[in-house]
Amino acid sequence: MEGKITFVGAGPGAEDLITIRGKKALDEADVIIYAGSLVNEKLLDGNPCAQKWNSASLSFDEILSLMLDAYHEGKRVVRLHTGDPAMYGAVSEQYRELDRRGIPYDVVPGVSSVFAAAAALKTEFTMPGITQTAILTRASGRTPVPDAEELSKLAAHGTTLCLFLSVGDMEKVVSSLLAAGRSPETPAAVVYRAGWDNEKVVRGTISDIAQRVKEASVKRQAMIVIGEVLARNGEMSSLYNRNFSHGYRKRNAFHGTTAVFALTTAGACKAAEIAAGLDSRIILPEKLSPLVPQERVVIYPEGGLHEAFRKAWEQFDGLVMVMSSGIVVRMCAELCRHKSTDPAVVVTDEEGNHAVSLLSGHLGGANRLAQDVASITNGDAVVTTASDVRGIMAFDEMASRHALRVVNPEAIVKLSSAVLEGKRIDLVLPEKFYQRYYADSPQYSLVSLPGENPAVVLLKDGEIPGEYGIPVLYLKRRKFALGIGCRKNAALSDLEAVALQALEAEGADWDSIIAIATADLKLEEPGILQLAFRHSIPVTGYSAEELNRIEVPDPSPKAMTELGINSVSEAAAILASGGGKLAVRKIKGNGVTAALAEKVENEP
Ligand code: SAH
């Protein structure tokens, strides 16, 4: 009969900081071999019957034979390591011996002392604007550290540093940090027995931490943490910015304001889920209001659905209706005017299984809104516009994705039917649009002037050229001012990255930017000047007085204290756009802020 071997991370010490899986393995074990000093023996109390061995008093061979014998007797063995076994756990040699013998085993992770130390310090190792990296390492001791990993080299990166097994020689640690060029003022902390009853925290800077540790009599069992993150002066993480795209919190494809309607209890719950994902308002009858977050809710009196829908139709760019499509179709019927002005309407069932793009699929963005809703509810987007079904990029959809304005929306129908009839289409478009969407189909040709075929033309500047006698769809770039704020000497790469995020949030590119706008005080910033030079865009500066006159959604308390300015990026963007509408609210990262405001256009 064969037993079972499980390596378990015990966590940093406190008996309730082990995982539930690890605890279960412990409680069911017949034999427990635990690493002496830093494993809390109280963890073993839940299993009075098991045979227990403190590995501190055993040689490697003894540990191995204990495990093997028990395994072959059909017993369950737990090898209990402190923190997580993957950090200085000396587990690899045990894994290797078991592998050689073909003996299976499991590994249950644990809370490493490095994270228990972060919890004790209430710090985050990675903070935007400071560092995005933590290095877990140790000073060399009896176990040598490879040359390339000498502390004096690793520390030069300026990241957060977490040192295991090193508190015994603080002097050496400090001199390596200074040799690496870290400022003596850099915050430093030592956490002794994190997560235990006798936990101790010592804080200081690189210059005095060694002395303070000595005064506290900490000589072992402690984690050293070094880095500016300890001062907690970072910026707000982009995670909290709704325009930020991220593996977990995906940026929505639909740009614009949205409202979600619901009529039933189940519908209200689904609406709350959708509204959280889209960052939208929830509109429902008064009796359902307690079911959803109050900050999003808009209520209407019993029987007031039609009136509420009519209002929302005018007020929002997209409406998501959690109800039967019949109700929605009847309400839309009274309000529909034209695909260039009607809002996007998406209908979904209470389960969120189907998100149907009902109205304004391309220009209004309902197809994208349906995709967004489906990805929030894990359902399917139902899209029926012909060009999507056939896999061709519709012109109005391309326009809406790339911040282009359709100058003559009445031509959309003509062009789309020409496409569907299989006619050849001429495109006077930037090469990149052609390559991306149309190059694969012989139906489209990239030309420099429209010929005899129906055509799509991106207007360069100015007027619509004369009549062509063929259907022509005119597109025009929407123009934006890019507002930028930044800390002193911000790097070009950081400025570029945050600016691009702002552009992408609206589908715009550098060709859509007419001005880079900032505060007067920032006109000499090298990074801003380089950015403007690189993209051949003029830079405009505004005085504090001018900026403070503009009302913005996201004022910056920091700019207020430091510069006496209420908002740099948003206000400057609005000013440079000629008093236009904010299209992308402030995005932050690495000491840089960016916002886009759309230039007011005279028709067409
Ligand atoms: N695998 C363990 C680390 C083992 S090496 C883990 O993941 O935490 C032992 C070193 O870890 C100690 O010298 C000390 O630097 C650190 N350490 C372990 N437990 C600790 C605790 N509770 N508080 C602070 N440091 C601890």
mmCIF file with all atom_site columns, N, CA and C and ligand atoms in Angstrom, residues 11-13 38 81-89 111-114 116-117 163-167 191-196 220-224, ligand 1:
data_model
loop_
_atom_site.group_PDB
_atom_site.id
_atom_site.type_symbol
_atom_site.label_atom_id
_atom_site.label_alt_id
_atom_site.label_comp_id
_atom_site.label_asym_id
_atom_site.label_entity_id
_atom_site.label_seq_id
_atom_site.pdbx_PDB_ins_code
_atom_site.Cartn_x
_atom_site.Cartn_y
_atom_site.Cartn_z
_atom_site.occupancy
_atom_site.B_iso_or_equiv
_atom_site.pdbx_formal_charge
_atom_site.auth_seq_id
_atom_site.auth_comp_id
_atom_site.auth_asym_id
_atom_site.auth_atom_id
_atom_site.pdbx_PDB_model_num
ATOM   1   N N   . GLY A 1 11  ? 3.160  29.061 6.495  1.00 0.00 ? 11  GLY A N   1
ATOM   2   C CA  . GLY A 1 11  ? 2.902  30.479 6.733  1.00 0.00 ? 11  GLY A CA  1
ATOM   3   C C   . GLY A 1 11  ? 3.970  31.023 7.667  1.00 0.00 ? 11  GLY A C   1
ATOM   4   N N   . PRO A 1 12  ? 3.861  32.291 8.007  1.00 0.00 ? 12  PRO A N   1
ATOM   5   C CA  . PRO A 1 12  ? 4.934  32.959 8.728  1.00 0.00 ? 12  PRO A CA  1
ATOM   6   C C   . PRO A 1 12  ? 4.980  32.630 10.221 1.00 0.00 ? 12  PRO A C   1
ATOM   7   N N   . GLY A 1 13  ? 3.920  32.068 10.771 1.00 0.00 ? 13  GLY A N   1
ATOM   8   C CA  . GLY A 1 13  ? 3.983  31.777 12.200 1.00 0.00 ? 13  GLY A CA  1
ATOM   9   C C   . GLY A 1 13  ? 2.615  31.627 12.837 1.00 0.00 ? 13  GLY A C   1
ATOM   10  N N   . LEU A 1 38  ? 11.009 28.246 13.084 1.00 0.00 ? 38  LEU A N   1
ATOM   11  C CA  . LEU A 1 38  ? 10.031 29.229 12.623 1.00 0.00 ? 38  LEU A CA  1
ATOM   12  C C   . LEU A 1 38  ? 8.663  28.633 12.292 1.00 0.00 ? 38  LEU A C   1
ATOM   13  N N   . HIS A 1 81  ? 7.059  23.288 6.046  1.00 0.00 ? 81  HIS A N   1
ATOM   14  C CA  . HIS A 1 81  ? 8.116  24.292 5.927  1.00 0.00 ? 81  HIS A CA  1
ATOM   15  C C   . HIS A 1 81  ? 7.618  25.661 6.333  1.00 0.00 ? 81  HIS A C   1
ATOM   16  N N   . THR A 1 82  ? 8.512  26.517 6.770  1.00 0.00 ? 82  THR A N   1
ATOM   17  C CA  . THR A 1 82  ? 8.051  27.843 7.182  1.00 0.00 ? 82  THR A CA  1
ATOM   18  C C   . THR A 1 82  ? 7.733  28.709 5.970  1.00 0.00 ? 82  THR A C   1
ATOM   19  N N   . GLY A 1 83  ? 6.804  29.624 6.121  1.00 0.00 ? 83  GLY A N   1
ATOM   20  C CA  . GLY A 1 83  ? 6.441  30.549 5.044  1.00 0.00 ? 83  GLY A CA  1
ATOM   21  C C   . GLY A 1 83  ? 5.970  29.779 3.840  1.00 0.00 ? 83  GLY A C   1
ATOM   22  N N   . ASP A 1 84  ? 6.553  30.073 2.700  1.00 0.00 ? 84  ASP A N   1
ATOM   23  C CA  . ASP A 1 84  ? 6.289  29.286 1.500  1.00 0.00 ? 84  ASP A CA  1
ATOM   24  C C   . ASP A 1 84  ? 7.527  28.464 1.211  1.00 0.00 ? 84  ASP A C   1
ATOM   25  N N   . PRO A 1 85  ? 7.330  27.188 0.831  1.00 0.00 ? 85  PRO A N   1
ATOM   26  C CA  . PRO A 1 85  ? 8.496  26.329 0.621  1.00 0.00 ? 85  PRO A CA  1
ATOM   27  C C   . PRO A 1 85  ? 9.416  26.826 -0.498 1.00 0.00 ? 85  PRO A C   1
ATOM   28  N N   . ALA A 1 86  ? 8.906  27.663 -1.400 1.00 0.00 ? 86  ALA A N   1
ATOM   29  C CA  . ALA A 1 86  ? 9.710  28.045 -2.566 1.00 0.00 ? 86  ALA A CA  1
ATOM   30  C C   . ALA A 1 86  ? 10.806 29.063 -2.239 1.00 0.00 ? 86  ALA A C   1
ATOM   31  N N   . MET A 1 87  ? 10.720 29.720 -1.093 1.00 0.00 ? 87  MET A N   1
ATOM   32  C CA  . MET A 1 87  ? 11.775 30.680 -0.747 1.00 0.00 ? 87  MET A CA  1
ATOM   33  C C   . MET A 1 87  ? 12.686 30.054 0.311  1.00 0.00 ? 87  MET A C   1
ATOM   34  N N   . TYR A 1 88  ? 13.923 29.817 -0.048 1.00 0.00 ? 88  TYR A N   1
ATOM   35  C CA  . TYR A 1 88  ? 14.922 29.277 0.871  1.00 0.00 ? 88  TYR A CA  1
ATOM   36  C C   . TYR A 1 88  ? 14.365 28.110 1.691  1.00 0.00 ? 88  TYR A C   1
ATOM   37  N N   . GLY A 1 89  ? 13.607 27.264 1.031  1.00 0.00 ? 89  GLY A N   1
ATOM   38  C CA  . GLY A 1 89  ? 12.964 26.170 1.748  1.00 0.00 ? 89  GLY A CA  1
ATOM   39  C C   . GLY A 1 89  ? 13.812 24.901 1.742  1.00 0.00 ? 89  GLY A C   1
ATOM   40  N N   . VAL A 1 111 ? 1.861  31.375 3.099  1.00 0.00 ? 111 VAL A N   1
ATOM   41  C CA  . VAL A 1 111 ? 2.119  32.816 3.111  1.00 0.00 ? 111 VAL A CA  1
ATOM   42  C C   . VAL A 1 111 ? 3.581  33.020 3.492  1.00 0.00 ? 111 VAL A C   1
ATOM   43  N N   . SER A 1 112 ? 4.353  33.540 2.567  1.00 0.00 ? 112 SER A N   1
ATOM   44  C CA  . SER A 1 112 ? 5.767  33.751 2.868  1.00 0.00 ? 112 SER A CA  1
ATOM   45  C C   . SER A 1 112 ? 5.929  34.874 3.886  1.00 0.00 ? 112 SER A C   1
ATOM   46  N N   . SER A 1 113 ? 6.997  34.794 4.655  1.00 0.00 ? 113 SER A N   1
ATOM   47  C CA  . SER A 1 113 ? 7.264  35.844 5.647  1.00 0.00 ? 113 SER A CA  1
ATOM   48  C C   . SER A 1 113 ? 7.429  37.201 4.972  1.00 0.00 ? 113 SER A C   1
ATOM   49  N N   . VAL A 1 114 ? 7.788  37.192 3.677  1.00 0.00 ? 114 VAL A N   1
ATOM   50  C CA  . VAL A 1 114 ? 7.977  38.470 3.009  1.00 0.00 ? 114 VAL A CA  1
ATOM   51  C C   . VAL A 1 114 ? 6.629  39.204 2.909  1.00 0.00 ? 114 VAL A C   1
ATOM   52  N N   . ALA A 1 116 ? 4.041  38.542 4.995  1.00 0.00 ? 116 ALA A N   1
ATOM   53  C CA  . ALA A 1 116 ? 3.640  38.845 6.370  1.00 0.00 ? 116 ALA A CA  1
ATOM   54  C C   . ALA A 1 116 ? 4.328  40.141 6.813  1.00 0.00 ? 116 ALA A C   1
ATOM   55  N N   . ALA A 1 117 ? 5.571  40.338 6.353  1.00 0.00 ? 117 ALA A N   1
ATOM   56  C CA  . ALA A 1 117 ? 6.284  41.572 6.709  1.00 0.00 ? 117 ALA A CA  1
ATOM   57  C C   . ALA A 1 117 ? 5.603  42.771 6.057  1.00 0.00 ? 117 ALA A C   1
ATOM   58  N N   . LEU A 1 163 ? 14.996 41.366 1.964  1.00 0.00 ? 163 LEU A N   1
ATOM   59  C CA  . LEU A 1 163 ? 16.134 40.503 2.267  1.00 0.00 ? 163 LEU A CA  1
ATOM   60  C C   . LEU A 1 163 ? 15.777 39.489 3.337  1.00 0.00 ? 163 LEU A C   1
ATOM   61  N N   . PHE A 1 164 ? 15.859 38.228 2.962  1.00 0.00 ? 164 PHE A N   1
ATOM   62  C CA  . PHE A 1 164 ? 15.738 37.126 3.903  1.00 0.00 ? 164 PHE A CA  1
ATOM   63  C C   . PHE A 1 164 ? 17.124 36.902 4.514  1.00 0.00 ? 164 PHE A C   1
ATOM   64  N N   . LEU A 1 165 ? 17.161 36.208 5.643  1.00 0.00 ? 165 LEU A N   1
ATOM   65  C CA  . LEU A 1 165 ? 18.391 35.610 6.153  1.00 0.00 ? 165 LEU A CA  1
ATOM   66  C C   . LEU A 1 165 ? 19.571 36.576 6.249  1.00 0.00 ? 165 LEU A C   1
ATOM   67  N N   . SER A 1 166 ? 19.300 37.868 6.449  1.00 0.00 ? 166 SER A N   1
ATOM   68  C CA  . SER A 1 166 ? 20.400 38.827 6.353  1.00 0.00 ? 166 SER A CA  1
ATOM   69  C C   . SER A 1 166 ? 20.521 39.755 7.546  1.00 0.00 ? 166 SER A C   1
ATOM   70  N N   . VAL A 1 167 ? 19.572 39.683 8.488  1.00 0.00 ? 167 VAL A N   1
ATOM   71  C CA  . VAL A 1 167 ? 19.557 40.687 9.537  1.00 0.00 ? 167 VAL A CA  1
ATOM   72  C C   . VAL A 1 167 ? 20.767 40.541 10.477 1.00 0.00 ? 167 VAL A C   1
ATOM   73  N N   . VAL A 1 191 ? 11.350 43.646 10.050 1.00 0.00 ? 191 VAL A N   1
ATOM   74  C CA  . VAL A 1 191 ? 10.238 43.042 10.792 1.00 0.00 ? 191 VAL A CA  1
ATOM   75  C C   . VAL A 1 191 ? 10.723 41.733 11.394 1.00 0.00 ? 191 VAL A C   1
ATOM   76  N N   . TYR A 1 192 ? 10.696 41.677 12.701 1.00 0.00 ? 192 TYR A N   1
ATOM   77  C CA  . TYR A 1 192 ? 11.121 40.486 13.424 1.00 0.00 ? 192 TYR A CA  1
ATOM   78  C C   . TYR A 1 192 ? 9.900  39.620 13.712 1.00 0.00 ? 192 TYR A C   1
ATOM   79  N N   . ARG A 1 193 ? 9.966  38.341 13.347 1.00 0.00 ? 193 ARG A N   1
ATOM   80  C CA  . ARG A 1 193 ? 8.890  37.377 13.591 1.00 0.00 ? 193 ARG A CA  1
ATOM   81  C C   . ARG A 1 193 ? 7.508  37.920 13.189 1.00 0.00 ? 193 ARG A C   1
ATOM   82  N N   . ALA A 1 194 ? 7.431  38.324 11.944 1.00 0.00 ? 194 ALA A N   1
ATOM   83  C CA  . ALA A 1 194 ? 6.154  38.828 11.412 1.00 0.00 ? 194 ALA A CA  1
ATOM   84  C C   . ALA A 1 194 ? 5.063  37.790 11.609 1.00 0.00 ? 194 ALA A C   1
ATOM   85  N N   . GLY A 1 195 ? 3.933  38.239 12.088 1.00 0.00 ? 195 GLY A N   1
ATOM   86  C CA  . GLY A 1 195 ? 2.805  37.330 12.250 1.00 0.00 ? 195 GLY A CA  1
ATOM   87  C C   . GLY A 1 195 ? 2.828  36.535 13.552 1.00 0.00 ? 195 GLY A C   1
ATOM   88  N N   . TRP A 1 196 ? 3.848  36.700 14.385 1.00 0.00 ? 196 TRP A N   1
ATOM   89  C CA  . TRP A 1 196 ? 3.890  36.025 15.689 1.00 0.00 ? 196 TRP A CA  1
ATOM   90  C C   . TRP A 1 196 ? 3.448  37.017 16.767 1.00 0.00 ? 196 TRP A C   1
ATOM   91  N N   . ARG A 1 220 ? 18.087 37.856 14.338 1.00 0.00 ? 220 ARG A N   1
ATOM   92  C CA  . ARG A 1 220 ? 17.724 36.796 13.403 1.00 0.00 ? 220 ARG A CA  1
ATOM   93  C C   . ARG A 1 220 ? 16.214 36.789 13.217 1.00 0.00 ? 220 ARG A C   1
ATOM   94  N N   . GLN A 1 221 ? 15.751 35.861 12.415 1.00 0.00 ? 221 GLN A N   1
ATOM   95  C CA  . GLN A 1 221 ? 14.307 35.690 12.187 1.00 0.00 ? 221 GLN A CA  1
ATOM   96  C C   . GLN A 1 221 ? 13.614 36.996 11.826 1.00 0.00 ? 221 GLN A C   1
ATOM   97  N N   . ALA A 1 222 ? 14.226 37.725 10.913 1.00 0.00 ? 222 ALA A N   1
ATOM   98  C CA  . ALA A 1 222 ? 13.617 39.005 10.545 1.00 0.00 ? 222 ALA A CA  1
ATOM   99  C C   . ALA A 1 222 ? 13.761 39.268 9.056  1.00 0.00 ? 222 ALA A C   1
ATOM   100 N N   . MET A 1 223 ? 12.854 40.042 8.530  1.00 0.00 ? 223 MET A N   1
ATOM   101 C CA  . MET A 1 223 ? 12.830 40.412 7.114  1.00 0.00 ? 223 MET A CA  1
ATOM   102 C C   . MET A 1 223 ? 13.256 41.870 7.002  1.00 0.00 ? 223 MET A C   1
ATOM   103 N N   . ILE A 1 224 ? 14.156 42.143 6.070  1.00 0.00 ? 224 ILE A N   1
ATOM   104 C CA  . ILE A 1 224 ? 14.564 43.531 5.840  1.00 0.00 ? 224 ILE A CA  1
ATOM   105 C C   . ILE A 1 224 ? 13.850 44.019 4.579  1.00 0.00 ? 224 ILE A C   1
HETATM 106 N N1  . SAH B 2 .   ? 10.345 29.925 3.338  1.00 0.00 ? 1   SAH B N1  1
HETATM 107 C C1  . SAH B 2 .   ? 10.384 30.990 4.254  1.00 0.00 ? 1   SAH B C1  1
HETATM 108 C C2  . SAH B 2 .   ? 11.753 31.579 4.392  1.00 0.00 ? 1   SAH B C2  1
HETATM 109 C C3  . SAH B 2 .   ? 12.745 30.648 4.997  1.00 0.00 ? 1   SAH B C3  1
HETATM 110 S S1  . SAH B 2 .   ? 14.325 31.330 5.194  1.00 0.00 ? 1   SAH B S1  1
HETATM 111 C C4  . SAH B 2 .   ? 9.366  32.052 3.868  1.00 0.00 ? 1   SAH B C4  1
HETATM 112 O O1  . SAH B 2 .   ? 8.793  31.987 2.811  1.00 0.00 ? 1   SAH B O1  1
HETATM 113 O O2  . SAH B 2 .   ? 9.150  32.947 4.682  1.00 0.00 ? 1   SAH B O2  1
HETATM 114 C C5  . SAH B 2 .   ? 14.249 31.971 6.781  1.00 0.00 ? 1   SAH B C5  1
HETATM 115 C C6  . SAH B 2 .   ? 14.269 33.464 6.754  1.00 0.00 ? 1   SAH B C6  1
HETATM 116 O O3  . SAH B 2 .   ? 12.981 33.913 6.414  1.00 0.00 ? 1   SAH B O3  1
HETATM 117 C C7  . SAH B 2 .   ? 14.562 34.134 8.058  1.00 0.00 ? 1   SAH B C7  1
HETATM 118 O O4  . SAH B 2 .   ? 15.942 34.303 8.240  1.00 0.00 ? 1   SAH B O4  1
HETATM 119 C C8  . SAH B 2 .   ? 13.909 35.452 7.919  1.00 0.00 ? 1   SAH B C8  1
HETATM 120 O O5  . SAH B 2 .   ? 14.669 36.322 7.127  1.00 0.00 ? 1   SAH B O5  1
HETATM 121 C C9  . SAH B 2 .   ? 12.696 35.069 7.132  1.00 0.00 ? 1   SAH B C9  1
HETATM 122 N N2  . SAH B 2 .   ? 11.540 34.785 7.987  1.00 0.00 ? 1   SAH B N2  1
HETATM 123 C C10 . SAH B 2 .   ? 10.911 33.623 8.151  1.00 0.00 ? 1   SAH B C10 1
HETATM 124 N N3  . SAH B 2 .   ? 9.853  33.764 8.969  1.00 0.00 ? 1   SAH B N3  1
HETATM 125 C C11 . SAH B 2 .   ? 9.814  35.072 9.309  1.00 0.00 ? 1   SAH B C11 1
HETATM 126 C C12 . SAH B 2 .   ? 8.929  35.853 10.085 1.00 0.00 ? 1   SAH B C12 1
HETATM 127 N N4  . SAH B 2 .   ? 7.862  35.331 10.685 1.00 0.00 ? 1   SAH B N4  1
HETATM 128 N N5  . SAH B 2 .   ? 9.176  37.185 10.177 1.00 0.00 ? 1   SAH B N5  1
HETATM 129 C C13 . SAH B 2 .   ? 10.225 37.732 9.557  1.00 0.00 ? 1   SAH B C13 1
HETATM 130 N N6  . SAH B 2 .   ? 11.078 37.035 8.818  1.00 0.00 ? 1   SAH B N6  1
HETATM 131 C C14 . SAH B 2 .   ? 10.878 35.718 8.686  1.00 0.00 ? 1   SAH B C14 1
#
